[in-house]
mmCIF file of C-alpha atoms in Angstrom:
data_model
loop_
_atom_site.group_PDB
_atom_site.id
_atom_site.type_symbol
_atom_site.label_atom_id
_atom_site.label_comp_id
_atom_site.label_asym_id
_atom_site.label_seq_id
_atom_site.Cartn_x
_atom_site.Cartn_y
_atom_site.Cartn_z
ATOM 1 C CA UNK A 1241 0.000 0.000 0.000
ATOM 2 C CA UNK A 1242 2.634 2.467 1.250
ATOM 3 C CA UNK A 1243 0.953 5.797 0.490
ATOM 4 C CA UNK A 1244 1.907 8.821 2.595
ATOM 5 C CA UNK A 1245 -1.332 9.499 4.429
ATOM 6 C CA UNK A 1246 0.689 10.700 7.398
ATOM 7 C CA UNK A 1247 1.517 13.939 5.589
ATOM 8 C CA UNK A 1248 -2.129 14.983 5.826
ATOM 9 C CA UNK A 1249 -2.604 13.725 9.385
ATOM 10 C CA UNK A 1250 0.506 15.704 10.423
ATOM 11 C CA UNK A 1251 -0.808 18.765 8.597
ATOM 12 C CA UNK A 1252 -4.074 18.511 10.505
ATOM 13 C CA UNK A 1253 -2.249 18.111 13.823
ATOM 14 C CA UNK A 1254 -0.155 21.209 13.114
ATOM 15 C CA UNK A 1255 -3.284 23.170 12.286
ATOM 16 C CA UNK A 1256 -5.079 21.918 15.411
ATOM 17 C CA UNK A 1257 -2.186 23.086 17.591
ATOM 18 C CA UNK A 1258 -1.718 26.388 15.781
ATOM 19 C CA UNK A 1259 -2.224 29.585 17.743
ATOM 20 C CA UNK A 1260 -3.586 27.751 20.796
ATOM 21 C CA UNK A 1261 -6.989 28.416 19.230
ATOM 22 C CA UNK A 1262 -8.700 25.032 19.462
ATOM 23 C CA UNK A 1263 -7.455 24.430 22.988
ATOM 24 C CA UNK A 1264 -8.799 27.792 24.143
ATOM 25 C CA UNK A 1265 -12.178 27.238 22.464
ATOM 26 C CA UNK A 1266 -12.832 23.574 23.182
ATOM 27 C CA UNK A 1267 -11.076 22.652 26.430
ATOM 28 C CA UNK A 1268 -14.143 23.972 28.245
ATOM 29 C CA UNK A 1269 -17.110 23.985 25.872
ATOM 30 C CA UNK A 1270 -20.379 23.935 27.814
ATOM 31 C CA UNK A 1271 -18.521 22.356 30.757
ATOM 32 C CA UNK A 1272 -17.109 19.592 28.539
ATOM 33 C CA UNK A 1273 -13.511 19.053 27.461
ATOM 34 C CA UNK A 1274 -13.925 18.630 23.714
ATOM 35 C CA UNK A 1275 -10.224 19.369 23.228
ATOM 36 C CA UNK A 1276 -9.621 15.913 24.698
ATOM 37 C CA UNK A 1277 -11.877 14.499 21.978
ATOM 38 C CA UNK A 1278 -9.807 16.297 19.328
ATOM 39 C CA UNK A 1279 -6.541 14.981 20.798
ATOM 40 C CA UNK A 1280 -7.858 11.423 21.019
ATOM 41 C CA UNK A 1281 -9.071 11.599 17.419
ATOM 42 C CA UNK A 1282 -5.707 12.832 16.171
ATOM 43 C CA UNK A 1283 -3.897 10.052 18.040
ATOM 44 C CA UNK A 1284 -6.062 7.284 16.598
ATOM 45 C CA UNK A 1285 -5.895 8.729 13.099
ATOM 46 C CA UNK A 1286 -2.114 8.426 13.408
ATOM 47 C CA UNK A 1287 -2.512 4.805 14.534
ATOM 48 C CA UNK A 1288 -4.871 3.976 11.678
ATOM 49 C CA UNK A 1289 -2.949 5.610 8.841
ATOM 50 C CA UNK A 1290 0.376 4.151 9.926
ATOM 51 C CA UNK A 1291 -1.097 0.650 9.805
ATOM 52 C CA UNK A 1292 -2.818 1.280 6.469
ATOM 53 C CA UNK A 1293 0.339 2.710 4.912
ATOM 54 C CA UNK A 1294 2.330 -0.355 5.843
ATOM 55 C CA UNK A 1295 -0.299 -3.008 5.160
ATOM 56 C CA UNK A 1296 0.576 -5.571 2.513
ATOM 57 C CA UNK A 1297 -2.303 -7.758 1.230
ATOM 58 C CA UNK A 1298 -1.493 -11.403 2.047
ATOM 59 C CA UNK A 1299 -0.911 -13.537 -1.047
ATOM 60 C CA UNK A 1300 -0.485 -17.004 0.471
ATOM 61 C CA UNK A 1301 -3.015 -19.289 2.217
ATOM 62 C CA UNK A 1302 -2.934 -18.964 6.003
ATOM 63 C CA UNK A 1303 -5.434 -18.557 8.818
ATOM 64 C CA UNK A 1304 -3.317 -15.651 10.010
ATOM 65 C CA UNK A 1305 -4.573 -13.778 6.954
ATOM 66 C CA UNK A 1306 -7.923 -13.431 8.700
ATOM 67 C CA UNK A 1307 -6.468 -11.372 11.533
ATOM 68 C CA UNK A 1308 -4.232 -9.340 9.221
ATOM 69 C CA UNK A 1309 -7.171 -8.383 6.997
ATOM 70 C CA UNK A 1310 -9.384 -7.670 10.006
ATOM 71 C CA UNK A 1311 -6.675 -5.377 11.418
ATOM 72 C CA UNK A 1312 -6.600 -3.535 8.091
ATOM 73 C CA UNK A 1313 -10.386 -3.143 8.128
ATOM 74 C CA UNK A 1314 -10.270 -2.071 11.766
ATOM 75 C CA UNK A 1315 -7.617 0.551 10.970
ATOM 76 C CA UNK A 1316 -9.963 2.066 8.381
ATOM 77 C CA UNK A 1317 -12.811 1.980 10.893
ATOM 78 C CA UNK A 1318 -10.770 3.581 13.682
ATOM 79 C CA UNK A 1319 -9.613 6.364 11.390
ATOM 80 C CA UNK A 1320 -13.111 7.070 10.099
ATOM 81 C CA UNK A 1321 -14.619 7.071 13.592
ATOM 82 C CA UNK A 1322 -11.971 9.599 14.650
ATOM 83 C CA UNK A 1323 -12.777 11.817 11.664
ATOM 84 C CA UNK A 1324 -16.482 11.629 12.565
ATOM 85 C CA UNK A 1325 -15.577 12.785 16.083
ATOM 86 C CA UNK A 1326 -13.644 15.744 14.657
ATOM 87 C CA UNK A 1327 -16.633 16.533 12.423
ATOM 88 C CA UNK A 1328 -18.888 16.408 15.487
ATOM 89 C CA UNK A 1329 -16.725 18.869 17.421
ATOM 90 C CA UNK A 1330 -15.700 21.306 14.683
ATOM 91 C CA UNK A 1331 -18.765 21.312 12.429
ATOM 92 C CA UNK A 1332 -21.577 20.335 14.807
ATOM 93 C CA UNK A 1333 -20.103 22.149 17.808
ATOM 94 C CA UNK A 1334 -20.199 19.062 20.001
ATOM 95 C CA UNK A 1335 -24.008 18.913 20.065
ATOM 96 C CA UNK A 1336 -24.964 15.613 21.678
ATOM 97 C CA UNK A 1337 -27.902 15.055 19.348
ATOM 98 C CA UNK A 1338 -25.549 15.147 16.334
ATOM 99 C CA UNK A 1339 -22.864 12.821 17.670
ATOM 100 C CA UNK A 1340 -21.804 10.060 15.285
ATOM 101 C CA UNK A 1341 -23.067 11.819 12.171
ATOM 102 C CA UNK A 1342 -21.014 11.860 8.993
ATOM 103 C CA UNK A 1343 -21.023 13.912 5.787
ATOM 104 C CA UNK A 1344 -20.791 10.581 3.913
ATOM 105 C CA UNK A 1345 -23.738 8.751 5.459
ATOM 106 C CA UNK A 1346 -25.822 8.655 2.246
ATOM 107 C CA UNK A 1347 -23.095 7.673 -0.234
ATOM 108 C CA UNK A 1348 -23.487 4.434 -2.222
ATOM 109 C CA UNK A 1349 -20.674 4.348 -4.778
ATOM 110 C CA UNK A 1350 -17.663 2.493 -3.318
ATOM 111 C CA UNK A 1351 -18.566 -1.212 -3.228
ATOM 112 C CA UNK A 1352 -19.521 -3.303 -6.253
ATOM 113 C CA UNK A 1353 -20.619 -6.233 -4.074
ATOM 114 C CA UNK A 1354 -23.682 -4.407 -2.769
ATOM 115 C CA UNK A 1355 -26.795 -6.167 -4.088
ATOM 116 C CA UNK A 1356 -29.275 -4.393 -1.857
ATOM 117 C CA UNK A 1357 -29.597 -0.812 -3.130
ATOM 118 C CA UNK A 1358 -30.840 0.439 0.227
ATOM 119 C CA UNK A 1359 -27.445 -0.234 1.826
ATOM 120 C CA UNK A 1360 -25.084 2.741 1.960
ATOM 121 C CA UNK A 1361 -21.315 2.450 1.789
ATOM 122 C CA UNK A 1362 -21.071 3.087 5.523
ATOM 123 C CA UNK A 1363 -23.548 0.305 6.312
ATOM 124 C CA UNK A 1364 -21.846 -2.115 3.929
ATOM 125 C CA UNK A 1365 -18.451 -1.385 5.430
ATOM 126 C CA UNK A 1366 -19.815 -2.135 8.887
ATOM 127 C CA UNK A 1367 -21.174 -5.425 7.538
ATOM 128 C CA UNK A 1368 -17.720 -6.284 6.132
ATOM 129 C CA UNK A 1369 -16.159 -5.437 9.480
ATOM 130 C CA UNK A 1370 -18.672 -7.694 11.269
ATOM 131 C CA UNK A 1371 -18.148 -10.611 8.868
ATOM 132 C CA UNK A 1372 -14.354 -10.373 8.914
ATOM 133 C CA UNK A 1373 -13.756 -10.366 12.641
ATOM 134 C CA UNK A 1374 -15.920 -8.055 14.736
ATOM 135 C CA UNK A 1375 -18.559 -10.778 15.396
ATOM 136 C CA UNK A 1376 -18.444 -13.286 12.515
ATOM 137 C CA UNK A 1377 -20.140 -16.134 14.408
ATOM 138 C CA UNK A 1378 -23.172 -14.036 15.367
ATOM 139 C CA UNK A 1379 -24.280 -11.955 12.398
ATOM 140 C CA UNK A 1380 -27.525 -10.193 11.739
ATOM 141 C CA UNK A 1381 -26.822 -8.706 8.344
ATOM 142 C CA UNK A 1382 -28.399 -6.766 5.492
ATOM 143 C CA UNK A 1383 -26.109 -8.521 2.980
ATOM 144 C CA UNK A 1384 -28.540 -10.551 0.911
ATOM 145 C CA UNK A 1385 -29.416 -11.263 -2.710
ATOM 146 C CA UNK A 1386 -33.166 -11.412 -2.310
ATOM 147 C CA UNK A 1387 -34.447 -9.502 0.699
ATOM 148 C CA UNK A 1388 -34.147 -6.055 2.269
ATOM 149 C CA UNK A 1389 -34.489 -7.376 5.791
ATOM 150 C CA UNK A 1390 -31.723 -8.494 8.117
ATOM 151 C CA UNK A 1391 -30.876 -12.182 8.200
ATOM 152 C CA UNK A 1392 -29.173 -14.312 10.799
ATOM 153 C CA UNK A 1393 -25.881 -15.536 9.316
ATOM 154 C CA UNK A 1394 -22.524 -17.091 10.203
ATOM 155 C CA UNK A 1395 -19.300 -16.071 8.439
ATOM 156 C CA UNK A 1396 -16.590 -18.387 7.188
ATOM 157 C CA UNK A 1397 -12.958 -17.543 7.543
ATOM 158 C CA UNK A 1398 -11.554 -15.162 4.946
ATOM 159 C CA UNK A 1399 -10.370 -16.531 1.596
ATOM 160 C CA UNK A 1400 -7.443 -14.777 -0.077
ATOM 161 C CA UNK A 1401 -7.033 -16.074 -3.607
ATOM 162 C CA UNK A 1402 -5.074 -13.013 -4.808
ATOM 163 C CA UNK A 1403 -3.471 -9.869 -3.399
ATOM 164 C CA UNK A 1404 -6.167 -7.672 -4.958
ATOM 165 C CA UNK A 1405 -9.259 -9.004 -3.166
ATOM 166 C CA UNK A 1406 -10.627 -11.411 -0.583
ATOM 167 C CA UNK A 1407 -13.938 -13.155 0.010
ATOM 168 C CA UNK A 1408 -16.016 -14.513 2.858
ATOM 169 C CA UNK A 1409 -18.943 -16.926 2.803
ATOM 170 C CA UNK A 1410 -22.061 -16.158 4.857
ATOM 171 C CA UNK A 1411 -23.728 -19.413 5.924
ATOM 172 C CA UNK A 1412 -27.505 -19.323 6.513
ATOM 173 C CA UNK A 1413 -29.268 -19.774 9.796
ATOM 174 C CA UNK A 1414 -32.475 -20.873 8.061
ATOM 175 C CA UNK A 1415 -32.182 -24.108 6.079
ATOM 176 C CA UNK A 1416 -34.088 -22.778 3.075
ATOM 177 C CA UNK A 1417 -31.698 -19.839 2.583
ATOM 178 C CA UNK A 1418 -28.629 -20.102 0.397
ATOM 179 C CA UNK A 1419 -25.023 -19.330 1.144
ATOM 180 C CA UNK A 1420 -23.863 -15.867 0.131
ATOM 181 C CA UNK A 1421 -20.321 -15.167 -1.044
ATOM 182 C CA UNK A 1422 -19.137 -11.606 -0.480
ATOM 183 C CA UNK A 1423 -16.188 -10.410 -2.571
ATOM 184 C CA UNK A 1424 -14.290 -7.312 -1.522
ATOM 185 C CA UNK A 1425 -11.409 -5.676 -3.344
ATOM 186 C CA UNK A 1426 -8.672 -3.785 -1.521
ATOM 187 C CA UNK A 1427 -8.992 -1.017 -4.111
ATOM 188 C CA UNK A 1428 -12.622 -0.483 -3.074
ATOM 189 C CA UNK A 1429 -11.698 -0.423 0.604
ATOM 190 C CA UNK A 1430 -8.961 2.124 -0.090
ATOM 191 C CA UNK A 1431 -11.404 4.196 -2.133
ATOM 192 C CA UNK A 1432 -13.833 4.108 0.794
ATOM 193 C CA UNK A 1433 -11.061 5.057 3.194
ATOM 194 C CA UNK A 1434 -9.593 7.875 1.121
ATOM 195 C CA UNK A 1435 -12.916 9.613 0.504
ATOM 196 C CA UNK A 1436 -13.340 9.862 4.256
ATOM 197 C CA UNK A 1437 -9.720 10.419 5.226
ATOM 198 C CA UNK A 1438 -9.223 13.315 2.819
ATOM 199 C CA UNK A 1439 -12.113 15.071 4.548
ATOM 200 C CA UNK A 1440 -9.380 16.224 6.925
ATOM 201 C CA UNK A 1441 -8.663 18.907 4.297
ATOM 202 C CA UNK A 1442 -12.202 20.220 4.807
ATOM 203 C CA UNK A 1443 -11.697 20.198 8.576
ATOM 204 C CA UNK A 1444 -8.431 22.133 8.208
ATOM 205 C CA UNK A 1445 -10.371 24.762 6.241
ATOM 206 C CA UNK A 1446 -13.039 24.704 8.953
ATOM 207 C CA UNK A 1447 -10.457 25.498 11.639
ATOM 208 C CA UNK A 1448 -9.248 28.467 9.568
ATOM 209 C CA UNK A 1449 -12.841 29.616 9.160
ATOM 210 C CA UNK A 1450 -13.559 29.345 12.891
ATOM 211 C CA UNK A 1451 -10.341 31.165 13.743
ATOM 212 C CA UNK A 1452 -11.066 33.993 11.316
ATOM 213 C CA UNK A 1453 -14.505 34.559 12.862
ATOM 214 C CA UNK A 1454 -12.927 34.594 16.328
ATOM 215 C CA UNK A 1455 -10.114 36.882 15.166
ATOM 216 C CA UNK A 1456 -12.467 39.451 13.621
ATOM 217 C CA UNK A 1457 -14.481 39.516 16.819
ATOM 218 C CA UNK A 1458 -11.394 40.162 18.916
ATOM 219 C CA UNK A 1459 -9.951 42.771 16.529
ATOM 220 C CA UNK A 1460 -13.118 44.790 17.087
ATOM 221 C CA UNK A 1461 -12.584 44.474 20.847
ATOM 222 C CA UNK A 1462 -9.960 47.188 21.267
ATOM 223 C CA UNK A 1463 -7.391 46.678 24.033
ATOM 224 C CA UNK A 1464 -6.910 49.852 26.148
ATOM 225 C CA UNK A 1465 -3.626 51.731 25.785
ATOM 226 C CA UNK A 1466 -1.514 53.286 28.504
ATOM 227 C CA UNK A 1467 1.569 55.494 28.392
ATOM 228 C CA UNK A 1468 2.862 53.706 31.497
ATOM 229 C CA UNK A 1469 4.824 50.603 30.361
ATOM 230 C CA UNK A 1470 4.062 48.629 33.526
ATOM 231 C CA UNK A 1471 0.357 49.383 33.338
ATOM 232 C CA UNK A 1472 0.304 48.581 29.607
ATOM 233 C CA UNK A 1473 1.944 45.208 30.203
ATOM 234 C CA UNK A 1474 -0.600 44.296 32.873
ATOM 235 C CA UNK A 1475 -3.409 45.250 30.476
ATOM 236 C CA UNK A 1476 -1.829 43.109 27.745
ATOM 237 C CA UNK A 1477 -1.427 40.178 30.125
ATOM 238 C CA UNK A 1478 -5.155 40.212 30.909
ATOM 239 C CA UNK A 1479 -6.059 40.684 27.240
ATOM 240 C CA UNK A 1480 -3.829 37.774 26.188
ATOM 241 C CA UNK A 1481 -5.462 35.525 28.792
ATOM 242 C CA UNK A 1482 -8.945 36.446 27.488
ATOM 243 C CA UNK A 1483 -7.992 35.792 23.877
ATOM 244 C CA UNK A 1484 -5.832 32.740 23.201
ATOM 245 C CA UNK A 1485 -3.651 32.747 26.321
ATOM 246 C CA UNK A 1486 -0.604 32.532 24.064
ATOM 247 C CA UNK A 1487 2.248 31.171 26.179
ATOM 248 C CA UNK A 1488 4.957 32.944 24.174
ATOM 249 C CA UNK A 1489 3.301 36.343 24.658
ATOM 250 C CA UNK A 1490 2.699 35.621 28.334
ATOM 251 C CA UNK A 1491 6.363 34.727 28.882
ATOM 252 C CA UNK A 1492 7.440 37.884 27.057
ATOM 253 C CA UNK A 1493 5.201 39.990 29.301
ATOM 254 C CA UNK A 1494 6.542 38.277 32.432
ATOM 255 C CA UNK A 1495 10.132 38.934 31.329
ATOM 256 C CA UNK A 1496 9.384 42.591 30.663
ATOM 257 C CA UNK A 1497 7.622 43.029 33.994
ATOM 258 C CA UNK A 1498 10.588 41.520 35.791
ATOM 259 C CA UNK A 1499 13.004 43.836 34.022
ATOM 260 C CA UNK A 1500 10.979 46.946 34.860
ATOM 261 C CA UNK A 1501 10.750 45.783 38.483
ATOM 262 C CA UNK A 1502 14.486 45.095 38.809
ATOM 263 C CA UNK A 1503 16.573 47.532 40.855
ATOM 264 C CA UNK A 1504 19.944 48.218 39.231
ATOM 265 C CA UNK A 1505 22.377 49.137 41.985
ATOM 266 C CA UNK A 1506 25.468 49.271 39.767
ATOM 267 C CA UNK A 1507 25.309 52.939 38.773
ATOM 268 C CA UNK A 1508 28.231 52.463 36.408
ATOM 269 C CA UNK A 1509 25.820 50.808 33.999
ATOM 270 C CA UNK A 1510 23.066 53.437 34.151
ATOM 271 C CA UNK A 1511 23.411 54.683 30.574
ATOM 272 C CA UNK A 1512 23.561 51.181 29.087
ATOM 273 C CA UNK A 1513 20.582 49.994 31.149
ATOM 274 C CA UNK A 1514 18.536 53.060 30.221
ATOM 275 C CA UNK A 1515 19.278 52.585 26.518
ATOM 276 C CA UNK A 1516 18.114 48.957 26.779
ATOM 277 C CA UNK A 1517 15.011 50.047 28.702
ATOM 278 C CA UNK A 1518 14.024 52.438 25.898
ATOM 279 C CA UNK A 1519 14.370 49.667 23.319
ATOM 280 C CA UNK A 1520 12.128 47.389 25.364
ATOM 281 C CA UNK A 1521 9.513 50.126 25.809
ATOM 282 C CA UNK A 1522 9.441 50.776 22.058
ATOM 283 C CA UNK A 1523 8.969 47.041 21.505
ATOM 284 C CA UNK A 1524 5.817 46.949 23.629
ATOM 285 C CA UNK A 1525 3.897 48.509 20.714
ATOM 286 C CA UNK A 1526 4.719 45.473 18.548
ATOM 287 C CA UNK A 1527 3.561 43.180 21.335
ATOM 288 C CA UNK A 1528 0.325 45.180 21.590
ATOM 289 C CA UNK A 1529 -0.295 44.864 17.837
ATOM 290 C CA UNK A 1530 0.259 41.095 17.875
ATOM 291 C CA UNK A 1531 -2.141 40.537 20.762
ATOM 292 C CA UNK A 1532 -4.703 43.023 19.443
ATOM 293 C CA UNK A 1533 -4.752 41.502 15.951
ATOM 294 C CA UNK A 1534 -4.099 37.891 17.014
ATOM 295 C CA UNK A 1535 -0.985 37.821 14.845
ATOM 296 C CA UNK A 1536 2.337 36.137 15.452
ATOM 297 C CA UNK A 1537 4.810 38.371 13.665
ATOM 298 C CA UNK A 1538 8.439 38.367 14.721
ATOM 299 C CA UNK A 1539 9.181 41.185 17.174
ATOM 300 C CA UNK A 1540 12.382 43.023 18.007
ATOM 301 C CA UNK A 1541 11.587 42.080 21.602
ATOM 302 C CA UNK A 1542 12.423 38.485 20.675
ATOM 303 C CA UNK A 1543 16.097 39.293 20.067
ATOM 304 C CA UNK A 1544 16.285 41.847 22.865
ATOM 305 C CA UNK A 1545 15.083 39.308 25.418
ATOM 306 C CA UNK A 1546 16.780 36.257 23.875
ATOM 307 C CA UNK A 1547 20.065 37.380 22.317
ATOM 308 C CA UNK A 1548 22.553 35.002 20.698
ATOM 309 C CA UNK A 1549 24.910 33.123 22.997
ATOM 310 C CA UNK A 1550 28.632 33.772 22.766
ATOM 311 C CA UNK A 1551 30.956 30.936 21.830
ATOM 312 C CA UNK A 1552 32.372 30.218 25.278
ATOM 313 C CA UNK A 1553 32.427 26.748 26.828
ATOM 314 C CA UNK A 1554 29.563 26.175 29.306
ATOM 315 C CA UNK A 1555 28.237 29.719 28.798
ATOM 316 C CA UNK A 1556 24.833 28.588 27.527
ATOM 317 C CA UNK A 1557 24.416 26.093 30.369
ATOM 318 C CA UNK A 1558 25.283 28.633 33.078
ATOM 319 C CA UNK A 1559 23.034 31.250 31.473
ATOM 320 C CA UNK A 1560 20.099 28.794 31.389
ATOM 321 C CA UNK A 1561 20.742 27.922 35.044
ATOM 322 C CA UNK A 1562 20.661 31.586 36.024
ATOM 323 C CA UNK A 1563 17.463 32.030 33.988
ATOM 324 C CA UNK A 1564 15.825 29.167 35.944
ATOM 325 C CA UNK A 1565 16.729 30.872 39.225
ATOM 326 C CA UNK A 1566 15.402 34.249 38.182
ATOM 327 C CA UNK A 1567 12.193 33.230 36.392
ATOM 328 C CA UNK A 1568 11.324 29.827 37.814
ATOM 329 C CA UNK A 1569 12.684 30.011 41.383
ATOM 330 C CA UNK A 1570 14.679 26.827 40.740
ATOM 331 C CA UNK A 1571 17.918 27.050 42.660
ATOM 332 C CA UNK A 1572 20.909 25.374 41.112
ATOM 333 C CA UNK A 1573 24.539 26.319 41.405
ATOM 334 C CA UNK A 1574 26.189 28.058 38.500
ATOM 335 C CA UNK A 1575 29.585 29.627 37.846
ATOM 336 C CA UNK A 1576 29.048 33.367 37.563
ATOM 337 C CA UNK A 1577 32.592 33.930 36.261
ATOM 338 C CA UNK A 1578 31.794 31.815 33.206
ATOM 339 C CA UNK A 1579 29.120 34.416 32.430
ATOM 340 C CA UNK A 1580 30.822 37.647 33.486
ATOM 341 C CA UNK A 1581 34.460 37.191 32.416
ATOM 342 C CA UNK A 1582 33.790 37.129 28.633
ATOM 343 C CA UNK A 1583 31.518 40.190 28.946
ATOM 344 C CA UNK A 1584 33.406 42.421 31.396
ATOM 345 C CA UNK A 1585 34.536 44.726 28.601
ATOM 346 C CA UNK A 1586 30.883 45.630 27.942
ATOM 347 C CA UNK A 1587 29.374 45.734 31.435
ATOM 348 C CA UNK A 1588 30.638 46.597 34.911
ATOM 349 C CA UNK A 1589 29.731 43.568 37.023
ATOM 350 C CA UNK A 1590 30.822 45.131 40.335
ATOM 351 C CA UNK A 1591 28.301 46.152 43.002
ATOM 352 C CA UNK A 1592 25.567 43.788 41.796
ATOM 353 C CA UNK A 1593 23.050 42.978 44.532
ATOM 354 C CA UNK A 1594 20.565 40.485 43.050
ATOM 355 C CA UNK A 1595 20.412 37.536 40.691
ATOM 356 C CA UNK A 1596 17.843 39.437 38.618
ATOM 357 C CA UNK A 1597 20.212 42.365 38.144
ATOM 358 C CA UNK A 1598 23.025 39.996 37.127
ATOM 359 C CA UNK A 1599 20.778 38.220 34.621
ATOM 360 C CA UNK A 1600 19.679 41.445 32.952
ATOM 361 C CA UNK A 1601 23.173 42.906 32.784
ATOM 362 C CA UNK A 1602 24.419 39.738 31.086
ATOM 363 C CA UNK A 1603 21.467 39.903 28.682
ATOM 364 C CA UNK A 1604 22.226 43.555 27.912
ATOM 365 C CA UNK A 1605 25.887 42.683 27.291
ATOM 366 C CA UNK A 1606 24.873 39.903 24.901
ATOM 367 C CA UNK A 1607 22.734 42.412 23.005
ATOM 368 C CA UNK A 1608 25.742 44.712 22.685
ATOM 369 C CA UNK A 1609 27.780 41.812 21.289
ATOM 370 C CA UNK A 1610 24.910 41.064 18.905
ATOM 371 C CA UNK A 1611 24.922 44.647 17.640
ATOM 372 C CA UNK A 1612 28.658 44.566 17.066
ATOM 373 C CA UNK A 1613 28.248 41.352 15.093
ATOM 374 C CA UNK A 1614 25.549 42.882 12.911
ATOM 375 C CA UNK A 1615 22.616 41.154 14.644
ATOM 376 C CA UNK A 1616 20.964 44.253 15.970
ATOM 377 C CA UNK A 1617 17.289 43.867 16.889
ATOM 378 C CA UNK A 1618 15.153 45.553 14.232
#
C-alpha cells in the first residue's frame, strides 16, 4: 500500500495546535472538554494511517490472513470514527444530538458487491467489518441477494485467492436460505477510506474559518492603551489571557515586567541599562499589535530578550541555570565567572546585589555583542 497518508494527518495536527486556538475554544465547551476528543481523534488517526500505509495484502493461504485483513479493516474503521468525532466537534459544535453523524452517510458508490440498493457504503463497510472479525459467528446482516431485511448468518474464515481481493462466505441460519459469497477488493476499501480520510482537508479549512470569525471579533474588541509601560503590560497580560492565552506572549510579558521591576544598583551601567530600557519600551507597541490583531509576527523584543549566545564553553548552560533561578525560582549552582568574564569589557559587574540584576546585565551585554556582530534587533 505504502501511500503517505501521514503527511495529511501531520498537517491537521499542526493546524489543530496552531495559535492555541482550538485548545482555548474547546477545552471547556459547555462544561465539557472537547479538546480531549480532538486529541484522542488525532492520536487514533495516526494509529490507523500508519497501519494502512504499511499493510501488505497477504498472497499465500494462512489462517493468520484473517487477523491481518481484520486489522486492516479495523484501521480504516478507527480512522473514520476519529474523523467523525472531529466533524462532530468542529462542524456540529459538540451537540450531543448530532454525535456520530457523517457527511458521507448517504453515499453508495464504493462497493460493487452491494446487491441491496438500500445499503449505503457506511452500512456495507460495517457489515464487512462484522463478517471479517468483529462478530463473525453471530451476524444479523443486510447482505442478501433477495431480501431487504436483516438475516441471521454465520461467516466463514476469509479466503485470499489473490493480493487484490478477498472473500467470505455467509452461511444461513435458516435451512431454506442459500449461502452468500461476499467479494471485496482492496482497491474499493482504499477508495472508501480515502474519501473519508481526505475530509481532513475540509476540517483544516473549517479550523481556519472558525479562527477567522474569532479573530475578527477580537480585533473589534480594542485593548486599552496606557503610556505607562508597567500598566500597559498588565493590560496586555489580561487581554492575552482572554484571547488565546498565548504562552509565548505571556512569557514575554513576564520577562518585561521583571526587568521593569528590577533595581539596578550598579550605577556604572546606568546609561547602558537606560538605553536597553528604551528599546524594550518601544517594543511593547509590537507586542500590543500582535495581541490586538491575534498575529504572530516576529518582534524586536524576541532578540532583545533572547540574544545570541557567545561561543564560550559552558556559557549557555550557566546562562540557562541563572534564567531558571530568576524566572522559575529553581535554585541550582552556577559559575558566575563563566558568564561575566567574557563580557566584562561591555558591562561593569561590580556592586551587583541580586540575581535578577546579574541576569539582565548579562542579557544587555549579549545584546551589545549582537549589535557589534551585525545582529541588531530591528
